[in-house]
Coordinates of C-alpha atoms in Angstrom, one line a residue:
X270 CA -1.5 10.3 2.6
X271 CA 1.1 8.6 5.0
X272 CA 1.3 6.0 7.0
X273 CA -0.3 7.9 9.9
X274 CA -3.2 9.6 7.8
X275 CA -4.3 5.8 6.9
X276 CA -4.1 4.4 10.2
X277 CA -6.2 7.1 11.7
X278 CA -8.8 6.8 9.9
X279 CA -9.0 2.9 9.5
X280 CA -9.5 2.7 13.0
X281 CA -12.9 4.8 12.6
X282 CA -14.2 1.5 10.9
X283 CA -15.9 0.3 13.6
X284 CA -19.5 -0.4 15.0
X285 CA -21.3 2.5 16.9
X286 CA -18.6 5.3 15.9
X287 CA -19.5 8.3 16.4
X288 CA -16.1 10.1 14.2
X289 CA -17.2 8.0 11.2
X290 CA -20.9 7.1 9.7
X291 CA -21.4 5.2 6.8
X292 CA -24.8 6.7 5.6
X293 CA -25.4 4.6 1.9
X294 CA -24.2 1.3 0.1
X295 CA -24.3 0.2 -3.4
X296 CA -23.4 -3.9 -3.9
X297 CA -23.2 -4.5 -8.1
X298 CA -22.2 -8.7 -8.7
X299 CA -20.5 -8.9 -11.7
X300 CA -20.9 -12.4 -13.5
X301 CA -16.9 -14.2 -14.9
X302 CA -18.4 -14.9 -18.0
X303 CA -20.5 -12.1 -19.3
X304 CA -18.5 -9.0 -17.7
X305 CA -21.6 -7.0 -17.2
X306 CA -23.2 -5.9 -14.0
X307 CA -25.8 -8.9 -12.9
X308 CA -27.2 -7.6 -10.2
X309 CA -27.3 -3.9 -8.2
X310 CA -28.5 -2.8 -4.8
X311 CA -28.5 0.2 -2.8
X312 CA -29.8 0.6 1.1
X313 CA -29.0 2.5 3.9
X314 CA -26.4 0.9 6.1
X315 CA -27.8 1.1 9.2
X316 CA -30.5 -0.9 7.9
X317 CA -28.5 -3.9 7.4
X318 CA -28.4 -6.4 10.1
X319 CA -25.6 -5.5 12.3
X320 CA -23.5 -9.0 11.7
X321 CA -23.4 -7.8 8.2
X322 CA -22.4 -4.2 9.4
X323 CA -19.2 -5.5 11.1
X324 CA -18.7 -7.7 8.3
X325 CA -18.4 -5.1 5.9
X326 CA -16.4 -3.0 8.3
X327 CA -14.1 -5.2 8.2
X328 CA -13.4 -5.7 4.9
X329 CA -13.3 -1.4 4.6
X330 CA -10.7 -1.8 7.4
X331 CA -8.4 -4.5 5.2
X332 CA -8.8 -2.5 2.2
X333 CA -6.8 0.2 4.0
X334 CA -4.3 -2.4 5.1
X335 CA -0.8 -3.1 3.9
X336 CA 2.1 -0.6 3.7
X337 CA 2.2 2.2 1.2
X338 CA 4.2 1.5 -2.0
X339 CA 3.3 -2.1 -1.5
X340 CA -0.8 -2.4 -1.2
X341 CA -1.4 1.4 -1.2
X342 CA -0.8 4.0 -4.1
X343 CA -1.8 7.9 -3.3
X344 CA -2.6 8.4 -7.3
X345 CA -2.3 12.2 -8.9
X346 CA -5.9 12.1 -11.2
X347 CA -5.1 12.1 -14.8
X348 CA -5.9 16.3 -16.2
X349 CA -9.4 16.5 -17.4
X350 CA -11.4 18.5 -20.1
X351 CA -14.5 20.2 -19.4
X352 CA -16.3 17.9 -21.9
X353 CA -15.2 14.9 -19.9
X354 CA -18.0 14.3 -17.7
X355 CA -17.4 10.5 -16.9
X356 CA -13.8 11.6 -15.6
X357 CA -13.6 9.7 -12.1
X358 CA -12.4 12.3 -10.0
X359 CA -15.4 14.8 -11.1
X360 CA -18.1 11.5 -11.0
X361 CA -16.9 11.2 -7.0
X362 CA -16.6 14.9 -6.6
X363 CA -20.4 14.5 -7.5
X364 CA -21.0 11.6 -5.7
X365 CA -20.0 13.3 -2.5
X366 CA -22.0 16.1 -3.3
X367 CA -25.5 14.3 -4.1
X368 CA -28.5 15.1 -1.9
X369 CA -30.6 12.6 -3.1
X370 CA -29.8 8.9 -3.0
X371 CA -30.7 7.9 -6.9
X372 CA -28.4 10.3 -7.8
X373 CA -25.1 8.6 -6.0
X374 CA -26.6 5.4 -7.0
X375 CA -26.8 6.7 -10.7
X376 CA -22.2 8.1 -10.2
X377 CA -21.0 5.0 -8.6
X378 CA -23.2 2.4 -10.9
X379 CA -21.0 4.9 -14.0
X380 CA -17.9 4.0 -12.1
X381 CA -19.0 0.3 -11.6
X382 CA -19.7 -0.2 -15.7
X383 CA -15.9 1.4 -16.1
X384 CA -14.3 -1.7 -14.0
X385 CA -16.3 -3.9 -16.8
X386 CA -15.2 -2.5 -19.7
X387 CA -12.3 -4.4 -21.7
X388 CA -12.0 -6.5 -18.6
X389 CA -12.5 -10.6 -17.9
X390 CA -12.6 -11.1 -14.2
X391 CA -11.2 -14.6 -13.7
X392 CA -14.3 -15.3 -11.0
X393 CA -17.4 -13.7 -10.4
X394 CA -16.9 -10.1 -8.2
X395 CA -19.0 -7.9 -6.0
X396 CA -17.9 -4.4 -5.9
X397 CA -19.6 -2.6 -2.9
X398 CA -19.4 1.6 -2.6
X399 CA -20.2 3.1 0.8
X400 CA -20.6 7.0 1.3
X401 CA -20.3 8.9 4.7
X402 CA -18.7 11.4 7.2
X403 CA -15.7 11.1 8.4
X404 CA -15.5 13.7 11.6
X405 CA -12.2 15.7 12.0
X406 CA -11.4 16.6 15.5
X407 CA -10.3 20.3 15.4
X408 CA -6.9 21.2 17.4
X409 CA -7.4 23.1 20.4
X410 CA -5.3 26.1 21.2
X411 CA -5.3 26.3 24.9
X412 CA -5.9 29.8 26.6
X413 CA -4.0 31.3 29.1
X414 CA -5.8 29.3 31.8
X415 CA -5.3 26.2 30.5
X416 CA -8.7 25.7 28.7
X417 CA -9.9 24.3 25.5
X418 CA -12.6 25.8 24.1
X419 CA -15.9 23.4 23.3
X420 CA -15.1 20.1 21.0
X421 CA -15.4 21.0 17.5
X422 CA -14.6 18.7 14.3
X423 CA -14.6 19.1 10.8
X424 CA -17.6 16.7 8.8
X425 CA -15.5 15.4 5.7
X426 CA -17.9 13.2 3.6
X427 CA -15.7 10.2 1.7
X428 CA -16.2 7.3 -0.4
X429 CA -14.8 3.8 -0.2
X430 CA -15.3 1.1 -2.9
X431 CA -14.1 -2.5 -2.2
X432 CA -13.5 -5.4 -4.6
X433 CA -14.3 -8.7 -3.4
X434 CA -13.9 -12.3 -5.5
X435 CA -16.6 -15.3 -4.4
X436 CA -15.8 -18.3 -4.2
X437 CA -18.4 -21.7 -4.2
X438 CA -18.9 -23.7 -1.4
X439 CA -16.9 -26.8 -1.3
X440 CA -18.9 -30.3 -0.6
X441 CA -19.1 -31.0 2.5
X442 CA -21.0 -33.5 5.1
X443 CA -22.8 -32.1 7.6
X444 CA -24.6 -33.2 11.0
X445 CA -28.2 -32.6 11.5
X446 CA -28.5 -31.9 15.2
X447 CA -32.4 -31.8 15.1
X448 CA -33.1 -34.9 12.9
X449 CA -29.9 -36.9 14.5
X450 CA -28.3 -38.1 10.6
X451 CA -25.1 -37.1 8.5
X452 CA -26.1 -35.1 5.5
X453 CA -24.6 -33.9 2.5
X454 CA -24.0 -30.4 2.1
X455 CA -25.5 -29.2 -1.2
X456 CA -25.7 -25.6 -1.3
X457 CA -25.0 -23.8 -4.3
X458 CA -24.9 -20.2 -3.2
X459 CA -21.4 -18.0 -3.7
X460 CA -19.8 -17.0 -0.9
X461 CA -18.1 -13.3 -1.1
X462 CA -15.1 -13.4 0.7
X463 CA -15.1 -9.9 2.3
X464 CA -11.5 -11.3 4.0
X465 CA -9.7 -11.1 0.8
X466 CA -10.4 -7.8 -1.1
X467 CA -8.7 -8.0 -4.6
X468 CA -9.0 -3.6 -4.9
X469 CA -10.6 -0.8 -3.8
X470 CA -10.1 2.9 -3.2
X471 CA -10.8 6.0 -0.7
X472 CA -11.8 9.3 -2.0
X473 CA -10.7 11.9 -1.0
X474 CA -7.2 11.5 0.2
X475 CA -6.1 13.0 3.8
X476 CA -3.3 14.8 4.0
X477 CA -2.8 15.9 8.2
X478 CA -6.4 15.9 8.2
X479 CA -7.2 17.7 5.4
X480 CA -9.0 16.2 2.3
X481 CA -7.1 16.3 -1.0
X482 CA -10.0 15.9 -3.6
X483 CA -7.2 15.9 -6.2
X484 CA -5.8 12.4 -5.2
X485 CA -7.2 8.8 -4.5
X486 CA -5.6 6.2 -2.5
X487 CA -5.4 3.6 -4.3
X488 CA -5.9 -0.4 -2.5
X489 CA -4.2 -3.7 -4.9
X490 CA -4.9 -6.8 -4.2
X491 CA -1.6 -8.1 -3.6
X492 CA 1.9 -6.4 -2.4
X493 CA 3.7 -4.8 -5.6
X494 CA 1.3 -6.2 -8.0
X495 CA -0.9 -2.9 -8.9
X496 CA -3.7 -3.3 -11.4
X497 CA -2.4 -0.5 -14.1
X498 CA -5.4 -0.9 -16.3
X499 CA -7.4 0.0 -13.6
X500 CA -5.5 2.7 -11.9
X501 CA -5.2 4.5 -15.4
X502 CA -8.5 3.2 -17.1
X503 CA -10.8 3.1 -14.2
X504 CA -9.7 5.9 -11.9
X505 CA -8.0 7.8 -14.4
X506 CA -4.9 7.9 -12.4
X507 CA -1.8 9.2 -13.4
X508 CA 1.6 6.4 -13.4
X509 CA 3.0 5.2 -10.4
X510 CA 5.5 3.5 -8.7
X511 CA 5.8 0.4 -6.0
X512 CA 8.3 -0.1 -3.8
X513 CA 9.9 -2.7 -5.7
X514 CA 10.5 0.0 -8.5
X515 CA 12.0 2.4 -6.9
X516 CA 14.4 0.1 -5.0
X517 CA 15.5 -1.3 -8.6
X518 CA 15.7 2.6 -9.9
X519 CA 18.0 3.4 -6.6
X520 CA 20.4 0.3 -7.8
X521 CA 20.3 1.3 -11.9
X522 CA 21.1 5.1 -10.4
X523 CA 24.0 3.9 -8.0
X524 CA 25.3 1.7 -10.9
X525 CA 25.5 4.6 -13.2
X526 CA 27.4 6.4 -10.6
X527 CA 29.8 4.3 -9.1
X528 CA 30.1 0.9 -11.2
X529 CA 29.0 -2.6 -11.6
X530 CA 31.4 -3.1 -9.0
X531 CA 31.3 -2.1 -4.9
X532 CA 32.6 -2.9 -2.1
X533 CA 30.0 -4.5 1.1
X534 CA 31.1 -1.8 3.7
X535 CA 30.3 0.9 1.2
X536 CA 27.0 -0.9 0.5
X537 CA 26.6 -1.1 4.3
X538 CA 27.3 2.4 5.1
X539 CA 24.7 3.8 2.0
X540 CA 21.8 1.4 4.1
X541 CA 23.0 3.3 7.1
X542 CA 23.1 6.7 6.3
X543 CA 19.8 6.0 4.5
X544 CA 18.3 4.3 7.3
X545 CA 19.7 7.6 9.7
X546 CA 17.2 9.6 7.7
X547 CA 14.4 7.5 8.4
X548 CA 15.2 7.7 12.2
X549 CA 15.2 11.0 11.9
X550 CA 11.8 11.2 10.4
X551 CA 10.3 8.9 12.9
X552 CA 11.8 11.0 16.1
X553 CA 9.8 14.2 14.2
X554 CA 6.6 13.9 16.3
X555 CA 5.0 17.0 14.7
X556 CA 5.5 16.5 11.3
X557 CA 5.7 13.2 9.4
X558 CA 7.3 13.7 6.3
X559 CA 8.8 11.2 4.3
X560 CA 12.3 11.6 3.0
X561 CA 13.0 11.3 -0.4
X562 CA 15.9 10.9 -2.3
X563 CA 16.4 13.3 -5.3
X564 CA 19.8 14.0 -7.1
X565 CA 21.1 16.6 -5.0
X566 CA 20.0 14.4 -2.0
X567 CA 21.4 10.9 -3.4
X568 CA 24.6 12.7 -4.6
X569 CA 24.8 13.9 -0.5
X570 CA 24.1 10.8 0.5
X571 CA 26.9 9.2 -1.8
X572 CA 29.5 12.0 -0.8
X573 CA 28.9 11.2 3.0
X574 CA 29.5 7.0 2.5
X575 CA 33.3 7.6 0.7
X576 CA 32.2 7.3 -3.0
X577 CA 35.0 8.9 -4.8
X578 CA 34.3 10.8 -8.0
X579 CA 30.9 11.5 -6.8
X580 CA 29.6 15.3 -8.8
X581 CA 25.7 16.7 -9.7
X582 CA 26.4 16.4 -13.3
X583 CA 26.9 12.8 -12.8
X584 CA 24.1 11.9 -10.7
X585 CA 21.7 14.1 -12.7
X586 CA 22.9 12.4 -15.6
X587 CA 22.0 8.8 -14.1
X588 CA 18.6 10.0 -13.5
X589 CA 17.8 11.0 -16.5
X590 CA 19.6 7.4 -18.1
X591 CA 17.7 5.2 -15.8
X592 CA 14.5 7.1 -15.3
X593 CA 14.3 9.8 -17.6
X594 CA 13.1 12.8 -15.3
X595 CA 15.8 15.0 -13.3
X596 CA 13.2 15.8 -10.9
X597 CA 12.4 12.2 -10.1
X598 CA 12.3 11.5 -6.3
X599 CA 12.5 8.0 -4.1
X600 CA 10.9 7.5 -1.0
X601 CA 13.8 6.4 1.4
X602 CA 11.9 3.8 2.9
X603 CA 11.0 2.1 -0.4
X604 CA 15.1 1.9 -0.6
X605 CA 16.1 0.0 2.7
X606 CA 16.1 -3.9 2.3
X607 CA 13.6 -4.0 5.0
X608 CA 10.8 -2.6 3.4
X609 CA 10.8 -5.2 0.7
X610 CA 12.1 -7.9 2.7
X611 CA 13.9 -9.1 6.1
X612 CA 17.2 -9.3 5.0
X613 CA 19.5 -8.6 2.6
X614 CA 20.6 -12.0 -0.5
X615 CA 23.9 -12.6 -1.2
X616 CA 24.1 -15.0 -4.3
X617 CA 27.0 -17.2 -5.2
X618 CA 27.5 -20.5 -7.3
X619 CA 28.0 -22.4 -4.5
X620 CA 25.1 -21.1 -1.5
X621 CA 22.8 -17.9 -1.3
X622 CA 22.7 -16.5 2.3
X623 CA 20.4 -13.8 3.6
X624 CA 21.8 -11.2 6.0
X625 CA 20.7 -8.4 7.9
X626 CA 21.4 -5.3 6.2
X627 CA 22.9 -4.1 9.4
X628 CA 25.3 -6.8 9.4
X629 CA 27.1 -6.0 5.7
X630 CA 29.6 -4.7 6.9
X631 CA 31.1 -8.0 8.5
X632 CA 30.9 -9.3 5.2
X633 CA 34.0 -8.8 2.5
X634 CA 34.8 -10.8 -0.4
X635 CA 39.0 -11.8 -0.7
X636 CA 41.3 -13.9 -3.0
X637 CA 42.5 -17.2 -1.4
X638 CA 45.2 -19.3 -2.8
X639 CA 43.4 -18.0 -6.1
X640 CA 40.5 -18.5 -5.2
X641 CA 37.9 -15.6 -4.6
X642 CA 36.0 -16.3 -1.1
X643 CA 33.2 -15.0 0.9
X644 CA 34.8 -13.6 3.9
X645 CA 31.9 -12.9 6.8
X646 CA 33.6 -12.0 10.2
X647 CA 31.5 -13.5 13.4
X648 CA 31.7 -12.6 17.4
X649 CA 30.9 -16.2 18.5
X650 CA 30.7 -20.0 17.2
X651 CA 29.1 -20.7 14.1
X652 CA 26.7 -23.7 14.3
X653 CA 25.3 -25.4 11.2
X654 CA 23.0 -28.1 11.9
X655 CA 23.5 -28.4 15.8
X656 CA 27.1 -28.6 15.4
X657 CA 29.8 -25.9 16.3
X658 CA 32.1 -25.4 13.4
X659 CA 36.2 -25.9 14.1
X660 CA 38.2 -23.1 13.5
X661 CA 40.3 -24.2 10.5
X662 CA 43.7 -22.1 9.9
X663 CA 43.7 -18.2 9.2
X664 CA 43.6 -16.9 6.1
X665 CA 47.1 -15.2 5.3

């Protein structure tokens, strides 16, 4: 799934859709200390009271938010055998399929004891599965006239799970508006905080509208901290990789190829070119695919920003140092410094300063007297604390 995919269909989470119906849902509470599955309940949605509809919404709707790479992971499912019945991606497959509500009680409640197994929650958790139909509008090729034959949309059923920690209700003193006194607050009922999901997933995955039943999209908690045991124990998911790692497998790679050593306007123009590519995806209007970076593309991309010495052998030959697999391929936005974060760091003994990644190229570092400085060329006054900074003598 991309970006777009994800945000299409999280805005179908919402009351009185008619492009997306959420026909069942199954709450388990699973108790901190014991690890086993307290409590269960499955209902039709739309006979829950309609606060707790757009509650739940909601929380489906921030399950599905963050960026991919950071919060969401479109996992491969691990290869299964035939005897391997309590495989995930064949207990959804059957979920989606089940006529009779017992039966996708019966799948999710096999996929609920998984998440229990080998696992200490540090809090009490209520997972919550939802099935439904998520209603594809068909693309309409226009006659000669100019007109569009009647609406039609393709019924995709899906299902979403989402983890949710509770939390006890502090102390508190309240006011008592009918019997006019202060009172304490003692009640001693959890509180699920549907505003903070720590997981979840979708199933299937959409690719330009079209479900992939051989992929999940997987939701963490928080940004680049994925629960691996989970991914690979409880969805059967094959490895992946955040953002974070595949920015630190760019820097090993460029290493390998060029040095320890670099200069900030070849730094500079690398961001650049990569973050031409980008633009270039985003002006694509039809077709949003993201660019990747493989060896024959990072040895181009090399090549175009002056690295001498630059060859296929070489840059083949830091893939398979640093990652092991030729055939490895970054996403080009997990690379740019403003993925990750705002700006690029600059660390030295003395101060660390953040910078734009736009602006590297103002930035060199030269000898002085002897002494190696930080040389960053500026278009106006520099101001530290409210005061403009004198121009001292010139550097020759």
């Amino acid at each position: 799934m991309n970006k777009k995919d994800i945000a299409t269909i999280r805005k179908q989470f919402k009351l009185d859709n008619e492009l997306l119906t959420i026909n069942d849902i199954y709450k388990v509470y699973i108790k901190q200390e014991s690890s086993d599955i307290f409590h269960e309940e499955n209902q039709s949605f739309s006979l829950l009271e309609r606060e707790q509809q757009e509650l739940f919404l909601t929380n489906f709707k921030k399950v599905l938010g963050g960026k991919l790479g950071m919060k969401l992971f479109e996992v491969r499912f691990q290869s299964s055998t035939e005897e391997q019945t309590d495989h995930t991606q064949k207990v959804l497959y059957k979920g989606l399929q089940a006529d009779g509500v017992e039966e996708w009680k019966a799948d999710m409640n096999r996929i609920a004891l998984k998440m229990v197994e080998e696992v200490q929650y540090e809090k009490d958790i209520v997972v919550t599965f939802v099935r439904g139909n998520y209603f594809i509008p068909a693309k309409h090729n226009y006659d000669e006239h100019g007109m569009a034959p009647r609406d039609e949309a393709y019924t995709t059923p899906f299902i979403l799970c989402s983890m949710n920690q509770t939390e006890l209700p502090k102390h508190s003193l309240t006011f008592d508006f009918i019997e006019r006194e202060f009172k304490s607050n003692t009640m001693a009922d959890p509180v699920i905080n549907l505003t903070s999901p720590i997981g979840g997933f979708l199933f299937p995955c959409f690719s330009d509208n079209v479900a992939d039943v051989n992929h999940i999209l997987y939701a963490a908690g928080k940004a680049n901290k994925p629960d691996i045991h989970f991914i690979e124990k409880v969805l059967d998911g094959e490895e992946i990789m955040t953002a974070e790692d595949d920015k630190a497998v760019f820097e090993e790679i460029v290493k390998e190829v060029i040095g320890d050593e670099v200069n900030a306007q070849t730094l500079a123009s690398v961001y650049e070119e990569i973050n031409r590519m980008m633009d270039e995806e985003a002006d694509d209007e039809e077709y949003e695919v993201t660019p990747t970076l493989d060896t024959k593309e990072m040895e181009r991309v090399l090549q175009v920003c002056g690295v001498q010495d630059v060859s296929a052998e070489k840059v083949e030959m830091a893939f398979q140092k640093v990652i092991d697999d030729e055939t490895y391929e970054m996403k080009a936005s997990h690379i740019l410094p403003s993925y990750t974060s705002k700006s690029i760091k600059i660390s030295t003994k003395v101060a660390n300063i953040a910078i734009s990644p736009q602006d590297l190229k103002y930035v060199r570092q030269v000898n002085y007297n002897g002494k190696r400085c930080l040389l960053i060329e500026v278009e106006e006054d520099t101001m530290i604390e409210g005061f403009k900074l004198v121009q001292e003598e010139l550097l020759y």
